[in-house]
């Protein structure tokens, strides 16, 4: 590598773009290093993978079946494909990652299963609307609803309460649907709610959870956790066919051991949540800035003028404004510091003070 490569990123890279901009946390790194001590069998037949599965079973207090894949798109789309036939449909929120950010992978891997997306405030499904979508039609011309997909925490940084998940689970059961949970940020929800992982997953009717690792502090990887073991039948073949069976599996499985045994997965999530809260509280006090959804996990969505947004970007700040319902999205991660938040708040204050406020009546 040329020495120039080290200079591509400025020393103070000001970013709240995504929690996947963060590096690998020490616990995950150490676990990968531990797994690097010697030869080990490939394709998941190694002790680290076995132990990682055991850790996940411990954390969820149940005998679930676990598969490790490279990313969340694969986890979601393969899990959905495992539950659906080509003429089925998946009901999800209109802002769900499976609908808006997976390039059609759920439809592709299930050979045509249709995604039916419905609205709901703050990124959460409105269960009445879900029920309407299920019962609206029962004829052969409509793609048969088969799965209810929930994102926890949601794409808008909100969190379903245990009661809401249980209600969704009951509704799904009543109509013969399975429940899949996109848990790219499941840890943030557990940390925010202070409940057991079991309570907001299988105890509330979730059949399959796609449990996020990358945004929680790992290098890569998500775990597909089947609480309903029947649905896991031949899932290993799906993973292999989709290019998701890692030959050196231990390097994506071992980090789960480090993260779960040390408690880092929840510490990291709680840290990110706390800083998002700090940021949200600060932003709310700035004239011309309005929060667009309640800050309940590690995301903050803020509405600000075009000029304020432009001034922040000109000042070197990185954040997305096309995700969710628009506005600026600021994500906190395990690596975000309180100083980062204070610097951003100071930058927003400066930017908002110098940009015209006539567009922002609040
Ligand atoms: C990040 C994310 C994923 C996973 O995305 P990949 O880039 O495929 O790993 C899945 N669901 C949600 C809600 C996400 O935010």
PDB file of C-alpha atoms in Angstrom, residues 116-358:
ATOM      1  CA  UNK A 116     -46.617  -5.114   0.398  1.00  0.00           C
ATOM      2  CA  UNK A 117     -45.590  -1.949   2.168  1.00  0.00           C
ATOM      3  CA  UNK A 118     -47.885   0.080   4.325  1.00  0.00           C
ATOM      4  CA  UNK A 119     -47.590   3.386   6.166  1.00  0.00           C
ATOM      5  CA  UNK A 120     -47.494   4.062   9.875  1.00  0.00           C
ATOM      6  CA  UNK A 121     -46.276   6.953  12.028  1.00  0.00           C
ATOM      7  CA  UNK A 122     -42.637   7.147  13.169  1.00  0.00           C
ATOM      8  CA  UNK A 123     -41.467   4.182  11.139  1.00  0.00           C
ATOM      9  CA  UNK A 124     -43.736   1.757  12.965  1.00  0.00           C
ATOM     10  CA  UNK A 125     -46.400  -0.425  11.421  1.00  0.00           C
ATOM     11  CA  UNK A 126     -49.976   0.538  12.153  1.00  0.00           C
ATOM     12  CA  UNK A 127     -51.523  -2.825  13.023  1.00  0.00           C
ATOM     13  CA  UNK A 128     -54.994  -1.845  11.799  1.00  0.00           C
ATOM     14  CA  UNK A 129     -53.495  -1.089   8.402  1.00  0.00           C
ATOM     15  CA  UNK A 130     -51.615  -4.395   8.547  1.00  0.00           C
ATOM     16  CA  UNK A 131     -54.837  -6.247   9.234  1.00  0.00           C
ATOM     17  CA  UNK A 132     -56.569  -4.445   6.377  1.00  0.00           C
ATOM     18  CA  UNK A 133     -53.772  -5.470   4.020  1.00  0.00           C
ATOM     19  CA  UNK A 134     -54.151  -9.071   5.155  1.00  0.00           C
ATOM     20  CA  UNK A 135     -57.923  -9.355   4.930  1.00  0.00           C
ATOM     21  CA  UNK A 136     -58.567  -6.983   2.047  1.00  0.00           C
ATOM     22  CA  UNK A 137     -58.442  -9.858  -0.383  1.00  0.00           C
ATOM     23  CA  UNK A 138     -58.510 -13.604  -0.055  1.00  0.00           C
ATOM     24  CA  UNK A 139     -58.927 -14.513  -3.683  1.00  0.00           C
ATOM     25  CA  UNK A 140     -56.444 -16.253  -5.885  1.00  0.00           C
ATOM     26  CA  UNK A 141     -55.507 -13.069  -7.745  1.00  0.00           C
ATOM     27  CA  UNK A 142     -53.833 -11.424  -4.749  1.00  0.00           C
ATOM     28  CA  UNK A 143     -50.347 -12.422  -3.514  1.00  0.00           C
ATOM     29  CA  UNK A 144     -51.094 -14.366  -0.353  1.00  0.00           C
ATOM     30  CA  UNK A 145     -49.791 -12.580   2.778  1.00  0.00           C
ATOM     31  CA  UNK A 146     -47.377 -14.928   4.502  1.00  0.00           C
ATOM     32  CA  UNK A 147     -44.950 -12.885   6.585  1.00  0.00           C
ATOM     33  CA  UNK A 148     -45.114  -9.787   8.728  1.00  0.00           C
ATOM     34  CA  UNK A 149     -41.727  -8.082   8.804  1.00  0.00           C
ATOM     35  CA  UNK A 150     -40.869  -5.646  11.604  1.00  0.00           C
ATOM     36  CA  UNK A 151     -37.715  -3.592  12.030  1.00  0.00           C
ATOM     37  CA  UNK A 152     -36.439  -3.210  15.601  1.00  0.00           C
ATOM     38  CA  UNK A 153     -35.186  -0.562  16.219  1.00  0.00           C
ATOM     39  CA  UNK A 154     -36.912   1.072  13.267  1.00  0.00           C
ATOM     40  CA  UNK A 155     -35.517   2.905  10.273  1.00  0.00           C
ATOM     41  CA  UNK A 156     -36.610   6.166  11.955  1.00  0.00           C
ATOM     42  CA  UNK A 157     -34.801   5.480  15.214  1.00  0.00           C
ATOM     43  CA  UNK A 158     -37.920   4.549  17.151  1.00  0.00           C
ATOM     44  CA  UNK A 159     -38.471   1.381  19.150  1.00  0.00           C
ATOM     45  CA  UNK A 160     -41.449  -0.957  19.256  1.00  0.00           C
ATOM     46  CA  UNK A 161     -42.505  -1.590  22.855  1.00  0.00           C
ATOM     47  CA  UNK A 162     -42.806  -5.198  24.064  1.00  0.00           C
ATOM     48  CA  UNK A 163     -46.609  -4.813  23.968  1.00  0.00           C
ATOM     49  CA  UNK A 164     -46.527  -3.607  20.386  1.00  0.00           C
ATOM     50  CA  UNK A 165     -44.407  -6.563  19.290  1.00  0.00           C
ATOM     51  CA  UNK A 166     -46.631  -8.994  21.141  1.00  0.00           C
ATOM     52  CA  UNK A 167     -49.694  -7.438  19.481  1.00  0.00           C
ATOM     53  CA  UNK A 168     -48.049  -7.749  16.067  1.00  0.00           C
ATOM     54  CA  UNK A 169     -47.186 -11.376  16.835  1.00  0.00           C
ATOM     55  CA  UNK A 170     -50.779 -12.134  17.837  1.00  0.00           C
ATOM     56  CA  UNK A 171     -52.195 -10.467  14.761  1.00  0.00           C
ATOM     57  CA  UNK A 172     -49.826 -12.439  12.536  1.00  0.00           C
ATOM     58  CA  UNK A 173     -50.754 -15.736  14.231  1.00  0.00           C
ATOM     59  CA  UNK A 174     -54.457 -14.999  13.961  1.00  0.00           C
ATOM     60  CA  UNK A 175     -54.077 -14.778  10.198  1.00  0.00           C
ATOM     61  CA  UNK A 176     -51.561 -17.565   9.746  1.00  0.00           C
ATOM     62  CA  UNK A 177     -48.606 -15.281   9.044  1.00  0.00           C
ATOM     63  CA  UNK A 178     -45.042 -15.746  10.255  1.00  0.00           C
ATOM     64  CA  UNK A 179     -43.068 -12.933  11.837  1.00  0.00           C
ATOM     65  CA  UNK A 180     -39.619 -11.890  10.695  1.00  0.00           C
ATOM     66  CA  UNK A 181     -37.702  -9.206  12.562  1.00  0.00           C
ATOM     67  CA  UNK A 182     -35.038  -7.082  10.906  1.00  0.00           C
ATOM     68  CA  UNK A 183     -32.791  -6.573  13.914  1.00  0.00           C
ATOM     69  CA  UNK A 184     -29.900  -4.735  12.272  1.00  0.00           C
ATOM     70  CA  UNK A 185     -30.158  -2.558  15.401  1.00  0.00           C
ATOM     71  CA  UNK A 186     -31.818  -5.040  17.732  1.00  0.00           C
ATOM     72  CA  UNK A 187     -29.167  -4.387  20.408  1.00  0.00           C
ATOM     73  CA  UNK A 188     -30.135  -0.714  20.487  1.00  0.00           C
ATOM     74  CA  UNK A 189     -33.740  -1.699  21.131  1.00  0.00           C
ATOM     75  CA  UNK A 190     -32.804  -4.113  23.929  1.00  0.00           C
ATOM     76  CA  UNK A 191     -30.609  -1.460  25.533  1.00  0.00           C
ATOM     77  CA  UNK A 192     -33.309   1.193  25.171  1.00  0.00           C
ATOM     78  CA  UNK A 193     -36.116  -0.942  26.575  1.00  0.00           C
ATOM     79  CA  UNK A 194     -34.154  -2.697  29.305  1.00  0.00           C
ATOM     80  CA  UNK A 195     -35.931  -5.964  28.569  1.00  0.00           C
ATOM     81  CA  UNK A 196     -34.622  -9.454  27.913  1.00  0.00           C
ATOM     82  CA  UNK A 197     -33.857 -10.268  24.261  1.00  0.00           C
ATOM     83  CA  UNK A 198     -36.279 -13.195  24.562  1.00  0.00           C
ATOM     84  CA  UNK A 199     -39.161 -10.949  25.565  1.00  0.00           C
ATOM     85  CA  UNK A 200     -39.071  -8.837  22.405  1.00  0.00           C
ATOM     86  CA  UNK A 201     -38.398 -11.740  20.073  1.00  0.00           C
ATOM     87  CA  UNK A 202     -39.681 -15.320  20.357  1.00  0.00           C
ATOM     88  CA  UNK A 203     -41.774 -14.726  23.469  1.00  0.00           C
ATOM     89  CA  UNK A 204     -43.673 -12.126  21.436  1.00  0.00           C
ATOM     90  CA  UNK A 205     -44.132 -14.348  18.418  1.00  0.00           C
ATOM     91  CA  UNK A 206     -41.048 -13.610  16.317  1.00  0.00           C
ATOM     92  CA  UNK A 207     -40.178 -16.665  14.220  1.00  0.00           C
ATOM     93  CA  UNK A 208     -36.911 -15.434  12.741  1.00  0.00           C
ATOM     94  CA  UNK A 209     -34.648 -12.613  13.851  1.00  0.00           C
ATOM     95  CA  UNK A 210     -31.919 -11.131  11.679  1.00  0.00           C
ATOM     96  CA  UNK A 211     -29.548  -9.997  14.392  1.00  0.00           C
ATOM     97  CA  UNK A 212     -27.155  -7.220  13.451  1.00  0.00           C
ATOM     98  CA  UNK A 213     -23.438  -7.362  14.141  1.00  0.00           C
ATOM     99  CA  UNK A 214     -21.780  -4.814  11.871  1.00  0.00           C
ATOM    100  CA  UNK A 215     -23.506  -1.712  13.203  1.00  0.00           C
ATOM    101  CA  UNK A 216     -23.019  -2.925  16.752  1.00  0.00           C
ATOM    102  CA  UNK A 217     -19.216  -2.956  16.480  1.00  0.00           C
ATOM    103  CA  UNK A 218     -18.163  -5.994  14.463  1.00  0.00           C
ATOM    104  CA  UNK A 219     -16.250  -5.915  11.204  1.00  0.00           C
ATOM    105  CA  UNK A 220     -19.088  -7.582   9.373  1.00  0.00           C
ATOM    106  CA  UNK A 221     -21.722 -10.193   9.745  1.00  0.00           C
ATOM    107  CA  UNK A 222     -25.268 -10.779  10.904  1.00  0.00           C
ATOM    108  CA  UNK A 223     -26.800 -13.798  12.550  1.00  0.00           C
ATOM    109  CA  UNK A 224     -30.015 -15.322  11.254  1.00  0.00           C
ATOM    110  CA  UNK A 225     -31.698 -16.716  14.341  1.00  0.00           C
ATOM    111  CA  UNK A 226     -34.532 -19.183  13.800  1.00  0.00           C
ATOM    112  CA  UNK A 227     -36.697 -19.548  16.893  1.00  0.00           C
ATOM    113  CA  UNK A 228     -39.044 -21.597  14.777  1.00  0.00           C
ATOM    114  CA  UNK A 229     -36.618 -24.359  13.847  1.00  0.00           C
ATOM    115  CA  UNK A 230     -38.834 -25.869  11.165  1.00  0.00           C
ATOM    116  CA  UNK A 231     -38.277 -22.765   9.064  1.00  0.00           C
ATOM    117  CA  UNK A 232     -34.525 -23.388   9.137  1.00  0.00           C
ATOM    118  CA  UNK A 233     -34.806 -26.546   7.126  1.00  0.00           C
ATOM    119  CA  UNK A 234     -32.270 -26.497   4.295  1.00  0.00           C
ATOM    120  CA  UNK A 235     -31.391 -22.886   5.126  1.00  0.00           C
ATOM    121  CA  UNK A 236     -27.729 -23.884   4.886  1.00  0.00           C
ATOM    122  CA  UNK A 237     -28.265 -24.605   1.188  1.00  0.00           C
ATOM    123  CA  UNK A 238     -29.838 -21.180   0.679  1.00  0.00           C
ATOM    124  CA  UNK A 239     -26.834 -19.530   2.300  1.00  0.00           C
ATOM    125  CA  UNK A 240     -24.386 -21.464   0.170  1.00  0.00           C
ATOM    126  CA  UNK A 241     -26.274 -20.826  -3.070  1.00  0.00           C
ATOM    127  CA  UNK A 242     -26.449 -17.111  -2.294  1.00  0.00           C
ATOM    128  CA  UNK A 243     -22.699 -16.916  -1.722  1.00  0.00           C
ATOM    129  CA  UNK A 244     -23.214 -16.440   2.009  1.00  0.00           C
ATOM    130  CA  UNK A 245     -21.387 -19.480   3.350  1.00  0.00           C
ATOM    131  CA  UNK A 246     -18.039 -18.191   4.561  1.00  0.00           C
ATOM    132  CA  UNK A 247     -15.219 -20.671   4.173  1.00  0.00           C
ATOM    133  CA  UNK A 248     -13.303 -19.070   7.043  1.00  0.00           C
ATOM    134  CA  UNK A 249     -16.492 -18.895   9.049  1.00  0.00           C
ATOM    135  CA  UNK A 250     -14.690 -18.554  12.364  1.00  0.00           C
ATOM    136  CA  UNK A 251     -13.810 -14.946  11.608  1.00  0.00           C
ATOM    137  CA  UNK A 252     -17.437 -13.896  11.329  1.00  0.00           C
ATOM    138  CA  UNK A 253     -18.673 -16.147  14.125  1.00  0.00           C
ATOM    139  CA  UNK A 254     -15.974 -15.661  16.790  1.00  0.00           C
ATOM    140  CA  UNK A 255     -16.698 -11.927  17.258  1.00  0.00           C
ATOM    141  CA  UNK A 256     -20.176 -12.869  18.496  1.00  0.00           C
ATOM    142  CA  UNK A 257     -18.552 -14.714  21.373  1.00  0.00           C
ATOM    143  CA  UNK A 258     -16.514 -11.675  22.344  1.00  0.00           C
ATOM    144  CA  UNK A 259     -19.459  -9.322  21.992  1.00  0.00           C
ATOM    145  CA  UNK A 260     -22.049 -11.409  23.819  1.00  0.00           C
ATOM    146  CA  UNK A 261     -19.892 -12.880  26.609  1.00  0.00           C
ATOM    147  CA  UNK A 262     -18.399  -9.510  27.537  1.00  0.00           C
ATOM    148  CA  UNK A 263     -21.719  -7.693  27.299  1.00  0.00           C
ATOM    149  CA  UNK A 264     -20.137  -5.320  24.765  1.00  0.00           C
ATOM    150  CA  UNK A 265     -23.108  -5.701  22.438  1.00  0.00           C
ATOM    151  CA  UNK A 266     -25.397  -3.986  24.941  1.00  0.00           C
ATOM    152  CA  UNK A 267     -22.750  -1.573  26.239  1.00  0.00           C
ATOM    153  CA  UNK A 268     -22.048  -0.414  22.695  1.00  0.00           C
ATOM    154  CA  UNK A 269     -25.740  -0.024  21.968  1.00  0.00           C
ATOM    155  CA  UNK A 270     -26.448   1.844  25.212  1.00  0.00           C
ATOM    156  CA  UNK A 271     -23.522   4.161  24.508  1.00  0.00           C
ATOM    157  CA  UNK A 272     -24.781   4.944  20.991  1.00  0.00           C
ATOM    158  CA  UNK A 273     -28.309   5.480  22.321  1.00  0.00           C
ATOM    159  CA  UNK A 274     -27.093   7.828  25.051  1.00  0.00           C
ATOM    160  CA  UNK A 275     -25.161   9.982  22.601  1.00  0.00           C
ATOM    161  CA  UNK A 276     -28.105  10.127  20.203  1.00  0.00           C
ATOM    162  CA  UNK A 277     -30.245  11.343  23.109  1.00  0.00           C
ATOM    163  CA  UNK A 278     -27.642  13.986  23.942  1.00  0.00           C
ATOM    164  CA  UNK A 279     -27.608  15.109  20.322  1.00  0.00           C
ATOM    165  CA  UNK A 280     -31.399  15.168  20.094  1.00  0.00           C
ATOM    166  CA  UNK A 281     -31.702  17.227  23.280  1.00  0.00           C
ATOM    167  CA  UNK A 282     -29.135  19.696  21.967  1.00  0.00           C
ATOM    168  CA  UNK A 283     -30.665  19.985  18.508  1.00  0.00           C
ATOM    169  CA  UNK A 284     -34.116  20.591  19.912  1.00  0.00           C
ATOM    170  CA  UNK A 285     -32.882  23.740  21.621  1.00  0.00           C
ATOM    171  CA  UNK A 286     -31.554  25.264  18.403  1.00  0.00           C
ATOM    172  CA  UNK A 287     -33.841  27.739  16.664  1.00  0.00           C
ATOM    173  CA  UNK A 288     -34.706  26.525  13.186  1.00  0.00           C
ATOM    174  CA  UNK A 289     -34.172  22.837  13.903  1.00  0.00           C
ATOM    175  CA  UNK A 290     -36.985  20.376  14.520  1.00  0.00           C
ATOM    176  CA  UNK A 291     -36.819  16.687  15.392  1.00  0.00           C
ATOM    177  CA  UNK A 292     -38.808  14.598  12.924  1.00  0.00           C
ATOM    178  CA  UNK A 293     -39.328  11.482  15.028  1.00  0.00           C
ATOM    179  CA  UNK A 294     -38.787  10.653  18.691  1.00  0.00           C
ATOM    180  CA  UNK A 295     -35.187   9.689  19.479  1.00  0.00           C
ATOM    181  CA  UNK A 296     -35.507   6.266  21.127  1.00  0.00           C
ATOM    182  CA  UNK A 297     -32.395   4.463  19.880  1.00  0.00           C
ATOM    183  CA  UNK A 298     -29.212   5.652  18.153  1.00  0.00           C
ATOM    184  CA  UNK A 299     -30.611   7.768  15.309  1.00  0.00           C
ATOM    185  CA  UNK A 300     -31.651  11.400  15.242  1.00  0.00           C
ATOM    186  CA  UNK A 301     -33.736  12.779  12.373  1.00  0.00           C
ATOM    187  CA  UNK A 302     -33.792  16.539  12.159  1.00  0.00           C
ATOM    188  CA  UNK A 303     -35.519  18.907   9.809  1.00  0.00           C
ATOM    189  CA  UNK A 304     -33.378  21.896   8.957  1.00  0.00           C
ATOM    190  CA  UNK A 305     -33.216  24.467   6.183  1.00  0.00           C
ATOM    191  CA  UNK A 306     -31.456  23.721   2.930  1.00  0.00           C
ATOM    192  CA  UNK A 307     -28.914  26.409   3.783  1.00  0.00           C
ATOM    193  CA  UNK A 308     -28.181  24.935   7.190  1.00  0.00           C
ATOM    194  CA  UNK A 309     -27.697  21.522   5.643  1.00  0.00           C
ATOM    195  CA  UNK A 310     -25.424  22.960   2.978  1.00  0.00           C
ATOM    196  CA  UNK A 311     -23.377  24.894   5.535  1.00  0.00           C
ATOM    197  CA  UNK A 312     -22.840  21.743   7.590  1.00  0.00           C
ATOM    198  CA  UNK A 313     -21.709  19.788   4.570  1.00  0.00           C
ATOM    199  CA  UNK A 314     -19.398  22.607   3.531  1.00  0.00           C
ATOM    200  CA  UNK A 315     -17.930  22.405   7.022  1.00  0.00           C
ATOM    201  CA  UNK A 316     -17.000  18.781   6.394  1.00  0.00           C
ATOM    202  CA  UNK A 317     -19.854  17.050   8.194  1.00  0.00           C
ATOM    203  CA  UNK A 318     -21.065  13.763   6.737  1.00  0.00           C
ATOM    204  CA  UNK A 319     -24.665  12.642   7.177  1.00  0.00           C
ATOM    205  CA  UNK A 320     -27.423  11.272   5.015  1.00  0.00           C
ATOM    206  CA  UNK A 321     -30.525  13.156   4.049  1.00  0.00           C
ATOM    207  CA  UNK A 322     -32.235  10.672   1.736  1.00  0.00           C
ATOM    208  CA  UNK A 323     -32.973   8.001   4.325  1.00  0.00           C
ATOM    209  CA  UNK A 324     -36.355   7.609   5.969  1.00  0.00           C
ATOM    210  CA  UNK A 325     -38.605  10.585   5.396  1.00  0.00           C
ATOM    211  CA  UNK A 326     -35.857  12.985   4.375  1.00  0.00           C
ATOM    212  CA  UNK A 327     -34.305  15.607   6.604  1.00  0.00           C
ATOM    213  CA  UNK A 328     -30.893  15.059   8.104  1.00  0.00           C
ATOM    214  CA  UNK A 329     -30.171  11.716   9.704  1.00  0.00           C
ATOM    215  CA  UNK A 330     -27.474  11.591  12.353  1.00  0.00           C
ATOM    216  CA  UNK A 331     -26.414   8.135  13.530  1.00  0.00           C
ATOM    217  CA  UNK A 332     -24.393   7.451  16.642  1.00  0.00           C
ATOM    218  CA  UNK A 333     -22.251   4.342  17.075  1.00  0.00           C
ATOM    219  CA  UNK A 334     -20.145   2.639  19.725  1.00  0.00           C
ATOM    220  CA  UNK A 335     -17.269   4.831  18.550  1.00  0.00           C
ATOM    221  CA  UNK A 336     -19.024   8.200  18.646  1.00  0.00           C
ATOM    222  CA  UNK A 337     -17.777  10.381  21.486  1.00  0.00           C
ATOM    223  CA  UNK A 338     -19.437  13.057  23.550  1.00  0.00           C
ATOM    224  CA  UNK A 339     -16.963  15.479  22.035  1.00  0.00           C
ATOM    225  CA  UNK A 340     -18.144  14.516  18.534  1.00  0.00           C
ATOM    226  CA  UNK A 341     -21.694  15.355  19.586  1.00  0.00           C
ATOM    227  CA  UNK A 342     -20.684  18.703  21.093  1.00  0.00           C
ATOM    228  CA  UNK A 343     -18.721  19.591  17.959  1.00  0.00           C
ATOM    229  CA  UNK A 344     -21.702  18.763  15.760  1.00  0.00           C
ATOM    230  CA  UNK A 345     -24.056  20.766  17.966  1.00  0.00           C
ATOM    231  CA  UNK A 346     -21.727  23.762  17.808  1.00  0.00           C
ATOM    232  CA  UNK A 347     -21.544  23.435  14.025  1.00  0.00           C
ATOM    233  CA  UNK A 348     -25.341  23.229  13.712  1.00  0.00           C
ATOM    234  CA  UNK A 349     -25.759  26.264  15.956  1.00  0.00           C
ATOM    235  CA  UNK A 350     -23.381  28.263  13.771  1.00  0.00           C
ATOM    236  CA  UNK A 351     -24.960  27.027  10.555  1.00  0.00           C
ATOM    237  CA  UNK A 352     -28.533  27.677  11.737  1.00  0.00           C
ATOM    238  CA  UNK A 353     -27.656  31.176  12.995  1.00  0.00           C
ATOM    239  CA  UNK A 354     -26.254  32.235   9.642  1.00  0.00           C
ATOM    240  CA  UNK A 355     -28.877  30.620   7.399  1.00  0.00           C
ATOM    241  CA  UNK A 356     -32.170  32.366   6.628  1.00  0.00           C
ATOM    242  CA  UNK A 357     -34.924  31.208   8.930  1.00  0.00           C
ATOM    243  CA  UNK A 358     -37.875  32.269   6.790  1.00  0.00           C
TER     244      UNK A 358
END
